[in-house]
mmCIF file with all atom_site columns, C-alpha atoms in Angstrom:
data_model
loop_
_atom_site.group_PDB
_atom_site.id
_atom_site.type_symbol
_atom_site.label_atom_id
_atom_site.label_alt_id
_atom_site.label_comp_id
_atom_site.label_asym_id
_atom_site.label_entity_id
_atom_site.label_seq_id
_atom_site.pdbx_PDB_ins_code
_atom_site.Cartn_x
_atom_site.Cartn_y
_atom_site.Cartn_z
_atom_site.occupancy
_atom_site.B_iso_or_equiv
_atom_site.pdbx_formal_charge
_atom_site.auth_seq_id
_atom_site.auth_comp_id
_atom_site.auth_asym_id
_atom_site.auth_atom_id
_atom_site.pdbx_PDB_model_num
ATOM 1   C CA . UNK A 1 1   ? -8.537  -13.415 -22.724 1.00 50.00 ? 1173 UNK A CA 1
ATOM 2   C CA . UNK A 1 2   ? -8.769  -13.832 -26.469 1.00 60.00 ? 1174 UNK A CA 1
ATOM 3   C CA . UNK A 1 3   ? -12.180 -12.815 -28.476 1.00 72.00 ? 1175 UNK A CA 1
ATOM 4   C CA . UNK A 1 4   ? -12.101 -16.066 -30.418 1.00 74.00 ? 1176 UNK A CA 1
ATOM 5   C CA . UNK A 1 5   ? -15.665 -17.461 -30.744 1.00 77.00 ? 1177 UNK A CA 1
ATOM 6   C CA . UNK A 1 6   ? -16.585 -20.552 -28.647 1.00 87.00 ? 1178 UNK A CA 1
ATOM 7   C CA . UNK A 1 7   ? -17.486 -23.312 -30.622 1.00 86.00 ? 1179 UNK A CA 1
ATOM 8   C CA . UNK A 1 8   ? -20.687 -25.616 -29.687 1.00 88.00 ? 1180 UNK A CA 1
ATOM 9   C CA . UNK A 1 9   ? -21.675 -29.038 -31.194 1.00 91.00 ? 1181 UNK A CA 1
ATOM 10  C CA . UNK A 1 10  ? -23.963 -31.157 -30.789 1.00 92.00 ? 1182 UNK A CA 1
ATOM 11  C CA . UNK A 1 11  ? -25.400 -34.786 -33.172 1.00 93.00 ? 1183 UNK A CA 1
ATOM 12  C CA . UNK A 1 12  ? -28.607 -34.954 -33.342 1.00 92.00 ? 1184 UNK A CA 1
ATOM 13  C CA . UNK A 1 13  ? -31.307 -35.913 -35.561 1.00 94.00 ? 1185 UNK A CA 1
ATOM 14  C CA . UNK A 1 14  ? -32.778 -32.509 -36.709 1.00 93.00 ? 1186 UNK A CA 1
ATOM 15  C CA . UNK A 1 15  ? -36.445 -31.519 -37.311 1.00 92.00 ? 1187 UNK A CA 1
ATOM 16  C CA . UNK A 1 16  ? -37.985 -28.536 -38.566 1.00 92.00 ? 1188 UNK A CA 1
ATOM 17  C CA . UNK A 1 17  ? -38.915 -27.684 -35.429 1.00 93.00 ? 1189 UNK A CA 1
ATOM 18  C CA . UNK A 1 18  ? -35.120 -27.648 -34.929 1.00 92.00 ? 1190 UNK A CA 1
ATOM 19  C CA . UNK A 1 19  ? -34.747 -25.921 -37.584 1.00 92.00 ? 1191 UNK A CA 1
ATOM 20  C CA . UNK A 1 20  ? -37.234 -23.191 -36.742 1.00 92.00 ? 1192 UNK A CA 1
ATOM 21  C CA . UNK A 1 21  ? -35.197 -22.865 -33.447 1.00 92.00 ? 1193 UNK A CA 1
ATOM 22  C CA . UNK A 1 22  ? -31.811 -22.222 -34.898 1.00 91.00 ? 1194 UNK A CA 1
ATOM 23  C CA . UNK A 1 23  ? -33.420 -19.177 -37.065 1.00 91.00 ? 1195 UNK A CA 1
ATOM 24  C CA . UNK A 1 24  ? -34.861 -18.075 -33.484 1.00 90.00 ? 1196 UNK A CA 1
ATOM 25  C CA . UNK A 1 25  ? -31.524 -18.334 -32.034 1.00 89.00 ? 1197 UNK A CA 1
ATOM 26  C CA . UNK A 1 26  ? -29.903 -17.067 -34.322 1.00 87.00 ? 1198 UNK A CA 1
ATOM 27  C CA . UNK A 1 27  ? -31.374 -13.929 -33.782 1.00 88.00 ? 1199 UNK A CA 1
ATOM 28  C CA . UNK A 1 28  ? -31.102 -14.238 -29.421 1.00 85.00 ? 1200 UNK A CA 1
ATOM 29  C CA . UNK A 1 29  ? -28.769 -11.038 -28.359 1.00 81.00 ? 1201 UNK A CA 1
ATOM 30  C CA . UNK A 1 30  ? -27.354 -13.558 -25.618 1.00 82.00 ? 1202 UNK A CA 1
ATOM 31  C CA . UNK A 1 31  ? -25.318 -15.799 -28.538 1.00 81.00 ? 1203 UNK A CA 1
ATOM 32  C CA . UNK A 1 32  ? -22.957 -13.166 -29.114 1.00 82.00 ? 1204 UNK A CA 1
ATOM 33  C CA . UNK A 1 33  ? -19.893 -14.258 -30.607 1.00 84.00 ? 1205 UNK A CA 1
ATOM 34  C CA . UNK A 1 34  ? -20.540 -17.985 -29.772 1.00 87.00 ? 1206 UNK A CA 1
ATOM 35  C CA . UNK A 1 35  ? -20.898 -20.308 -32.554 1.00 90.00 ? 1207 UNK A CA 1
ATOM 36  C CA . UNK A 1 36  ? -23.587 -23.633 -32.776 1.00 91.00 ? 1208 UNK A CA 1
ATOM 37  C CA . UNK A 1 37  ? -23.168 -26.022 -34.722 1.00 93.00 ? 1209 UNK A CA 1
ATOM 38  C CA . UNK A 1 38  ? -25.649 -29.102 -35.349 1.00 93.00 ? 1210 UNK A CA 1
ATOM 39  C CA . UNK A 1 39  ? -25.179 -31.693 -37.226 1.00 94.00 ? 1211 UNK A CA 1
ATOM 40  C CA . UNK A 1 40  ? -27.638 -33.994 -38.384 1.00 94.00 ? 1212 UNK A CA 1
ATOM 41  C CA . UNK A 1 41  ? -26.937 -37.629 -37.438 1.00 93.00 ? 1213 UNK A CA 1
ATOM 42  C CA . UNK A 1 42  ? -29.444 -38.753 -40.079 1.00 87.00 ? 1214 UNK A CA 1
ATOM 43  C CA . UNK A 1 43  ? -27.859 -37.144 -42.547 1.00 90.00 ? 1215 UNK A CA 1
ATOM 44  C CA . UNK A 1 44  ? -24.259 -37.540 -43.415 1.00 89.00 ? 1216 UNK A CA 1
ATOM 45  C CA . UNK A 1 45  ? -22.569 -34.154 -43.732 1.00 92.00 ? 1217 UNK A CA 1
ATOM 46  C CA . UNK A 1 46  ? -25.554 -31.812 -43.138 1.00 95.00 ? 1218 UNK A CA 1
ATOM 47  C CA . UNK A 1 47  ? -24.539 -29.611 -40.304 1.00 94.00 ? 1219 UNK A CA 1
ATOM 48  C CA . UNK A 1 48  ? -26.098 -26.264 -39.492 1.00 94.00 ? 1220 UNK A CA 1
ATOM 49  C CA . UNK A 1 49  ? -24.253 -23.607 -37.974 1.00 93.00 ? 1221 UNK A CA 1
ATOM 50  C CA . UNK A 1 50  ? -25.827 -20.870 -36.407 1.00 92.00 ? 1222 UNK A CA 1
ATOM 51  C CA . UNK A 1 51  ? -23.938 -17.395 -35.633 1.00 89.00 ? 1223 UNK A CA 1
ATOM 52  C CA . UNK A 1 52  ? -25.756 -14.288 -34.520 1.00 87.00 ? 1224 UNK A CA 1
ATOM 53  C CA . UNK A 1 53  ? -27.944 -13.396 -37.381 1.00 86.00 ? 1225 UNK A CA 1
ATOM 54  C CA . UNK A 1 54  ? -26.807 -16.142 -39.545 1.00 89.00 ? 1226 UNK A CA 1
ATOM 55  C CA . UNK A 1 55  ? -28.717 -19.741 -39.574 1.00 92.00 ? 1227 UNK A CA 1
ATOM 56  C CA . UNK A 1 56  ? -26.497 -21.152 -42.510 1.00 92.00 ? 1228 UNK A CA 1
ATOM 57  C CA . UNK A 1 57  ? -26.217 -24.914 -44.114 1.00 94.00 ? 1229 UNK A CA 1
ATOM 58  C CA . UNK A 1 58  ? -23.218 -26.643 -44.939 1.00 95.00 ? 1230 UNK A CA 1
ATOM 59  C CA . UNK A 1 59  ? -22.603 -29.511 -45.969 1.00 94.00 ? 1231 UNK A CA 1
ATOM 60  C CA . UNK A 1 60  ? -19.273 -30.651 -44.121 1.00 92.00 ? 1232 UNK A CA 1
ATOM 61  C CA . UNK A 1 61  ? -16.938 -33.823 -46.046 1.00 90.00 ? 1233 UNK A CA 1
ATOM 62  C CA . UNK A 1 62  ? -13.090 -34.807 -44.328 1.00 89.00 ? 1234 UNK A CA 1
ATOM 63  C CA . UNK A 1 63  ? -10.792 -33.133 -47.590 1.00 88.00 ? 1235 UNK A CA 1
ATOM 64  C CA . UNK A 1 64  ? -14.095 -29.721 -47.656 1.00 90.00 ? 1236 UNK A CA 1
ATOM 65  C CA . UNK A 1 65  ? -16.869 -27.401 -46.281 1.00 92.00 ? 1237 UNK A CA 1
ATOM 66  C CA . UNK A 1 66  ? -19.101 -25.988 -48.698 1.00 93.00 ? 1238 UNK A CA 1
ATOM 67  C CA . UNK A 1 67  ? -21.380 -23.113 -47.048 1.00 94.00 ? 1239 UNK A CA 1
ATOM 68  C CA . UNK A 1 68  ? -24.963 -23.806 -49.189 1.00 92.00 ? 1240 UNK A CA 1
ATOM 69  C CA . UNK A 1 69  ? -27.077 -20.889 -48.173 1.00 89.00 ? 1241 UNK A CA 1
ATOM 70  C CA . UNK A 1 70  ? -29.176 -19.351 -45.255 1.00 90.00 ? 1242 UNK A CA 1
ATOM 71  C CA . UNK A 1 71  ? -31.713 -22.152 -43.479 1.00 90.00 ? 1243 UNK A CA 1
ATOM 72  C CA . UNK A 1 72  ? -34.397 -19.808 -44.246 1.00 89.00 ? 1244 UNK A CA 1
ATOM 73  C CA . UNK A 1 73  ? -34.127 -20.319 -47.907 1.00 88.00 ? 1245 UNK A CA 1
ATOM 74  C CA . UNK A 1 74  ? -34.422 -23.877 -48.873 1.00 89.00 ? 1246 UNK A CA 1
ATOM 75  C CA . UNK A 1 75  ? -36.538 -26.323 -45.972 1.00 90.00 ? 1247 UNK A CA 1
ATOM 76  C CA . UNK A 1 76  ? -34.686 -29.097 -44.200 1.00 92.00 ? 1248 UNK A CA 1
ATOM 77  C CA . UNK A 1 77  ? -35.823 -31.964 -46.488 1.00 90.00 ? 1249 UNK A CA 1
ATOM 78  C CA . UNK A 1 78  ? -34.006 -30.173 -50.138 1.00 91.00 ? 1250 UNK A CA 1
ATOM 79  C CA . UNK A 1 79  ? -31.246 -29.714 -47.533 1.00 92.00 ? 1251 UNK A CA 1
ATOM 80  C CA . UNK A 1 80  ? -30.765 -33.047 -46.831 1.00 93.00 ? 1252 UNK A CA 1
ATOM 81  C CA . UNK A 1 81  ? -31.624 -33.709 -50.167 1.00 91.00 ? 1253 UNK A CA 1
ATOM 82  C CA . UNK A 1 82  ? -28.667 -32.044 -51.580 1.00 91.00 ? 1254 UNK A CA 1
ATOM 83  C CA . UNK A 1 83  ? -26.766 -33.596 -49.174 1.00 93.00 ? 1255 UNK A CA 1
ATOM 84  C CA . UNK A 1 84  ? -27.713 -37.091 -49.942 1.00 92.00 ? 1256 UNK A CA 1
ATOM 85  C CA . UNK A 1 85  ? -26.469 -36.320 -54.389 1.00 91.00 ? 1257 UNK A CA 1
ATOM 86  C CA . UNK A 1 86  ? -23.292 -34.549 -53.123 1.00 91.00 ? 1258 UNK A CA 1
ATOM 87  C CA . UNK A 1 87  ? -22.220 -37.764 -51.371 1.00 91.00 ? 1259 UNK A CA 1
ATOM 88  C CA . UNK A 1 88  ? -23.182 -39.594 -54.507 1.00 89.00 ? 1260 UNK A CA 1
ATOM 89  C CA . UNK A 1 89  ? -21.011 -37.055 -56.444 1.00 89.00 ? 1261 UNK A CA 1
ATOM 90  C CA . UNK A 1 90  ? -18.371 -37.296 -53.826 1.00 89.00 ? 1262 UNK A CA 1
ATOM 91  C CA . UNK A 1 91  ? -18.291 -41.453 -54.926 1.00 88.00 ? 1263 UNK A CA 1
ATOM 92  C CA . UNK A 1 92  ? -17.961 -40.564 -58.566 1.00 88.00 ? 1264 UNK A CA 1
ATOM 93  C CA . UNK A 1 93  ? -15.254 -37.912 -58.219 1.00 88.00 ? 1265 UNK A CA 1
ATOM 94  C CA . UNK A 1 94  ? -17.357 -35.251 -59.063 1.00 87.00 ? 1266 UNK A CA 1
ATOM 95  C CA . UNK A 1 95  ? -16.734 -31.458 -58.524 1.00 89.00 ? 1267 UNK A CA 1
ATOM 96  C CA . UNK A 1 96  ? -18.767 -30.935 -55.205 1.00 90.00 ? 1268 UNK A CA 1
ATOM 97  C CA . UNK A 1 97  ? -19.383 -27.184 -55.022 1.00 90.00 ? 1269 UNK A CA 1
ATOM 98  C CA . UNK A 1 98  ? -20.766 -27.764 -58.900 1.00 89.00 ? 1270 UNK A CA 1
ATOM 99  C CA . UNK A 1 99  ? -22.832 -30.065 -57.758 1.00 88.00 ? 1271 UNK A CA 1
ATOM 100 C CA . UNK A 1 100 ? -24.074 -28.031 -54.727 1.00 90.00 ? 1272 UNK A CA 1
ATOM 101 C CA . UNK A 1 101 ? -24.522 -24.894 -57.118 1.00 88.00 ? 1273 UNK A CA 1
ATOM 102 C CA . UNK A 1 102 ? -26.829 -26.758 -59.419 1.00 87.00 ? 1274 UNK A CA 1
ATOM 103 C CA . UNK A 1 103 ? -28.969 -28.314 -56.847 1.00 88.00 ? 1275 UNK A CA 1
ATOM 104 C CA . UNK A 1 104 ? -29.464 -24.759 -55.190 1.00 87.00 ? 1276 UNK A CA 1
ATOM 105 C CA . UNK A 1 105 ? -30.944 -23.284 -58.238 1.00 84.00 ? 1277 UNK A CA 1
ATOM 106 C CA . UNK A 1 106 ? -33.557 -25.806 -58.802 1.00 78.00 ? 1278 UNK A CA 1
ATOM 107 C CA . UNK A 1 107 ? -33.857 -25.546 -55.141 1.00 71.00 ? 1279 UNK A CA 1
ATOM 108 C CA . UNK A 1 108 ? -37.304 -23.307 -53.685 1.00 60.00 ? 1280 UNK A CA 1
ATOM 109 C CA . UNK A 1 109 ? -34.734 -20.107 -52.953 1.00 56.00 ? 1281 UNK A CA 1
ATOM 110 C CA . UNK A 1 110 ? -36.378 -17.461 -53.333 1.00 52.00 ? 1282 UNK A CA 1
ATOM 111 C CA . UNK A 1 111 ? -36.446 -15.142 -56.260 1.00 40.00 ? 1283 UNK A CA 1
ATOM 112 C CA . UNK A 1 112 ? -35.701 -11.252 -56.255 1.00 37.00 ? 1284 UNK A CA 1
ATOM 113 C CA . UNK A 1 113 ? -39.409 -9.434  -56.989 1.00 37.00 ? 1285 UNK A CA 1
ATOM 114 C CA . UNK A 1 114 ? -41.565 -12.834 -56.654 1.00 42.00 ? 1286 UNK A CA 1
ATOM 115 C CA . UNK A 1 115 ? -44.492 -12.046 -53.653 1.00 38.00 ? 1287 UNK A CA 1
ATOM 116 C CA . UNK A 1 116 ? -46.294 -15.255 -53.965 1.00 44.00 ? 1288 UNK A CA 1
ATOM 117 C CA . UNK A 1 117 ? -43.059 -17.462 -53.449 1.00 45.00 ? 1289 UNK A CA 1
ATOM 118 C CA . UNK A 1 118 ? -44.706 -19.894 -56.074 1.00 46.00 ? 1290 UNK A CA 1
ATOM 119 C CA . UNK A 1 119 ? -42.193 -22.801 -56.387 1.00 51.00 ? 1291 UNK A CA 1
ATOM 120 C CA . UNK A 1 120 ? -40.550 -23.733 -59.115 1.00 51.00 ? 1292 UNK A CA 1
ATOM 121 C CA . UNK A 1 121 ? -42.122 -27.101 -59.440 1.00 55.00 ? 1293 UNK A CA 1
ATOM 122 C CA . UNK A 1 122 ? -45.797 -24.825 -58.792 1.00 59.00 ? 1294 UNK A CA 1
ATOM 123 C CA . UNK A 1 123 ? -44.623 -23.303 -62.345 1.00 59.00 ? 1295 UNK A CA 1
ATOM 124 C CA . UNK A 1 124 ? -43.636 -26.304 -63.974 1.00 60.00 ? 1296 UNK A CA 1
ATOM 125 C CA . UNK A 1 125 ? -47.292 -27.594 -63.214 1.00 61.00 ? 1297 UNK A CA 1
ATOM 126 C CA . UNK A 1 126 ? -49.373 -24.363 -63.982 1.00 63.00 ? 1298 UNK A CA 1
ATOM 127 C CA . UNK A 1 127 ? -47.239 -24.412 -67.657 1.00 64.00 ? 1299 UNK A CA 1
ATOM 128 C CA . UNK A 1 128 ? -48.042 -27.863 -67.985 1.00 66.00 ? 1300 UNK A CA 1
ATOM 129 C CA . UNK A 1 129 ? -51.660 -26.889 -67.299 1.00 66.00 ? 1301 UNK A CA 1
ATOM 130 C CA . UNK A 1 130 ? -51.707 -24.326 -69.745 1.00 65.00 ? 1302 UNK A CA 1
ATOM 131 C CA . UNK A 1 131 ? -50.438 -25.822 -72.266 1.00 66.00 ? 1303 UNK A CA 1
ATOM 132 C CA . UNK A 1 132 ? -53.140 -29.100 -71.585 1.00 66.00 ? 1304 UNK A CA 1
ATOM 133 C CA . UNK A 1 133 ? -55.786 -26.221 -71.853 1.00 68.00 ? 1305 UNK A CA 1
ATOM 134 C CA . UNK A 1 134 ? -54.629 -24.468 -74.930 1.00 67.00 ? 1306 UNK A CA 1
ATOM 135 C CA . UNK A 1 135 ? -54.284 -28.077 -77.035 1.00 70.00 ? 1307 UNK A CA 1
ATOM 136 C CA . UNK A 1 136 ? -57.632 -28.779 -75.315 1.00 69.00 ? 1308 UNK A CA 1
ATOM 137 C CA . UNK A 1 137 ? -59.249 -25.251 -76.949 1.00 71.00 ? 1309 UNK A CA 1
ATOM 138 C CA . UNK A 1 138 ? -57.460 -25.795 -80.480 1.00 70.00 ? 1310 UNK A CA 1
ATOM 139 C CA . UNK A 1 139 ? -59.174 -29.381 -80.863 1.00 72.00 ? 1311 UNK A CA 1
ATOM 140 C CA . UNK A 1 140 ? -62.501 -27.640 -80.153 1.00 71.00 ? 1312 UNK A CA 1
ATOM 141 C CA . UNK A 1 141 ? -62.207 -25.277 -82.672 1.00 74.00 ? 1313 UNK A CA 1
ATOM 142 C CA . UNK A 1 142 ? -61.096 -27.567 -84.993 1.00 72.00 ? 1314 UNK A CA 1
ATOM 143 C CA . UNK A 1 143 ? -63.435 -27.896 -88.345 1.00 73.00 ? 1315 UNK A CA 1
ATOM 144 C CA . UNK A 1 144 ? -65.514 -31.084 -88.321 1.00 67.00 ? 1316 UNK A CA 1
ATOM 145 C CA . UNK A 1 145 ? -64.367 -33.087 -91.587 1.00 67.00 ? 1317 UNK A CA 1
ATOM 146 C CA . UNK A 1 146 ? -67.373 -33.726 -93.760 1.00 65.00 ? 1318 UNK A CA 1
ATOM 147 C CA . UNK A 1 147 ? -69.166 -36.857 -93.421 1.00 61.00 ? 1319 UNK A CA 1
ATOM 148 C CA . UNK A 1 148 ? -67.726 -37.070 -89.803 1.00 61.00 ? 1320 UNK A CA 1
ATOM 149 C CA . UNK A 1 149 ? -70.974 -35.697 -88.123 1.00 57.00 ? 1321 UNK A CA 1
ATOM 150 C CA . UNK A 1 150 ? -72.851 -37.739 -85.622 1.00 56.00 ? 1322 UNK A CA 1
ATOM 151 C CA . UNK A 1 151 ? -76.658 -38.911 -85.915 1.00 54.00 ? 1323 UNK A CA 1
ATOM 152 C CA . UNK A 1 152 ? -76.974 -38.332 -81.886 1.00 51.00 ? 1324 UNK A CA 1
ATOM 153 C CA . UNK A 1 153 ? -80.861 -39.419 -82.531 1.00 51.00 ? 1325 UNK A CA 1
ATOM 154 C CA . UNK A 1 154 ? -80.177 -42.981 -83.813 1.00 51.00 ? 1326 UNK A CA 1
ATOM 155 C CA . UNK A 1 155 ? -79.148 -43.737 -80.065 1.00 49.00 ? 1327 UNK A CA 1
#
């Protein structure tokens, strides 16, 4: 008997309870060599395989497979996300794994030394915020012109 994996598929329309599941059994000692694979029916391409330690994304197209990265570091809506623009790409003739690769790194992954996991739309906003707060201290330190001050008692 050969110690090829066995291969199991199933369509269906996945959730992140789904989602939460594969990462679970992905980690069972009974899946052993077997492989799962589930692809999402809403989702054209988006299939998540799942071998013993490794719940991983990929994004599955007739003439390619492109392996994205590990379900536990970008959630099930970027993932379907990304799979949505590479199928635009795919229509325009565009390099696929490019596209992939730049829709990962503005994905959530998470970065090497980071504890708080802040997003990188959580930055975007808290810089935006800072800067909002800086102009905002700058125009109240700013000199009053002369003549420019305001007879509050006339009111």
């Amino acid at each position: 008997m050969s110690n090829a994996p066995k291969y199991h598929r199933k369509s269906l329309r996945l959730t992140d309870h789904l989602v939460a599941r594969a990462v679970e059994l992905s980690q069972d000692d009974g899946l052993g060599s077997n492989v799962v694979e589930w692809r999402d029916v809403g989702t054209v391409g988006l299939t998540l395989r799942i071998t013993r330690n490794k719940p991983i994304w990929y994004l599955r197209r007739r003439e390619t497979t492109i392996r994205m990265c590990d379900v536990r570091d970008i959630r099930l809506d970027e993932a379907r996300y990304i799979a949505k623009h590479v199928q635009l790409a795919a229509s325009r003739g565009r390099n696929l794994r490019d596209v992939v690769s730049v829709l990962l790194s503005y994905s959530d992954l998470p970065i090497a030394g980071e504890v708080s996991g802040t997003t990188r739309f959580d930055r975007d906003v808290e810089a935006i915020l800072d800067h909002g707060i800086a102009k905002r201290e700058h125009a109240k330190n700013r000199p009053v012109p002369d003549g420019a001050v305001l007879d509050l008692e006339k009111r």
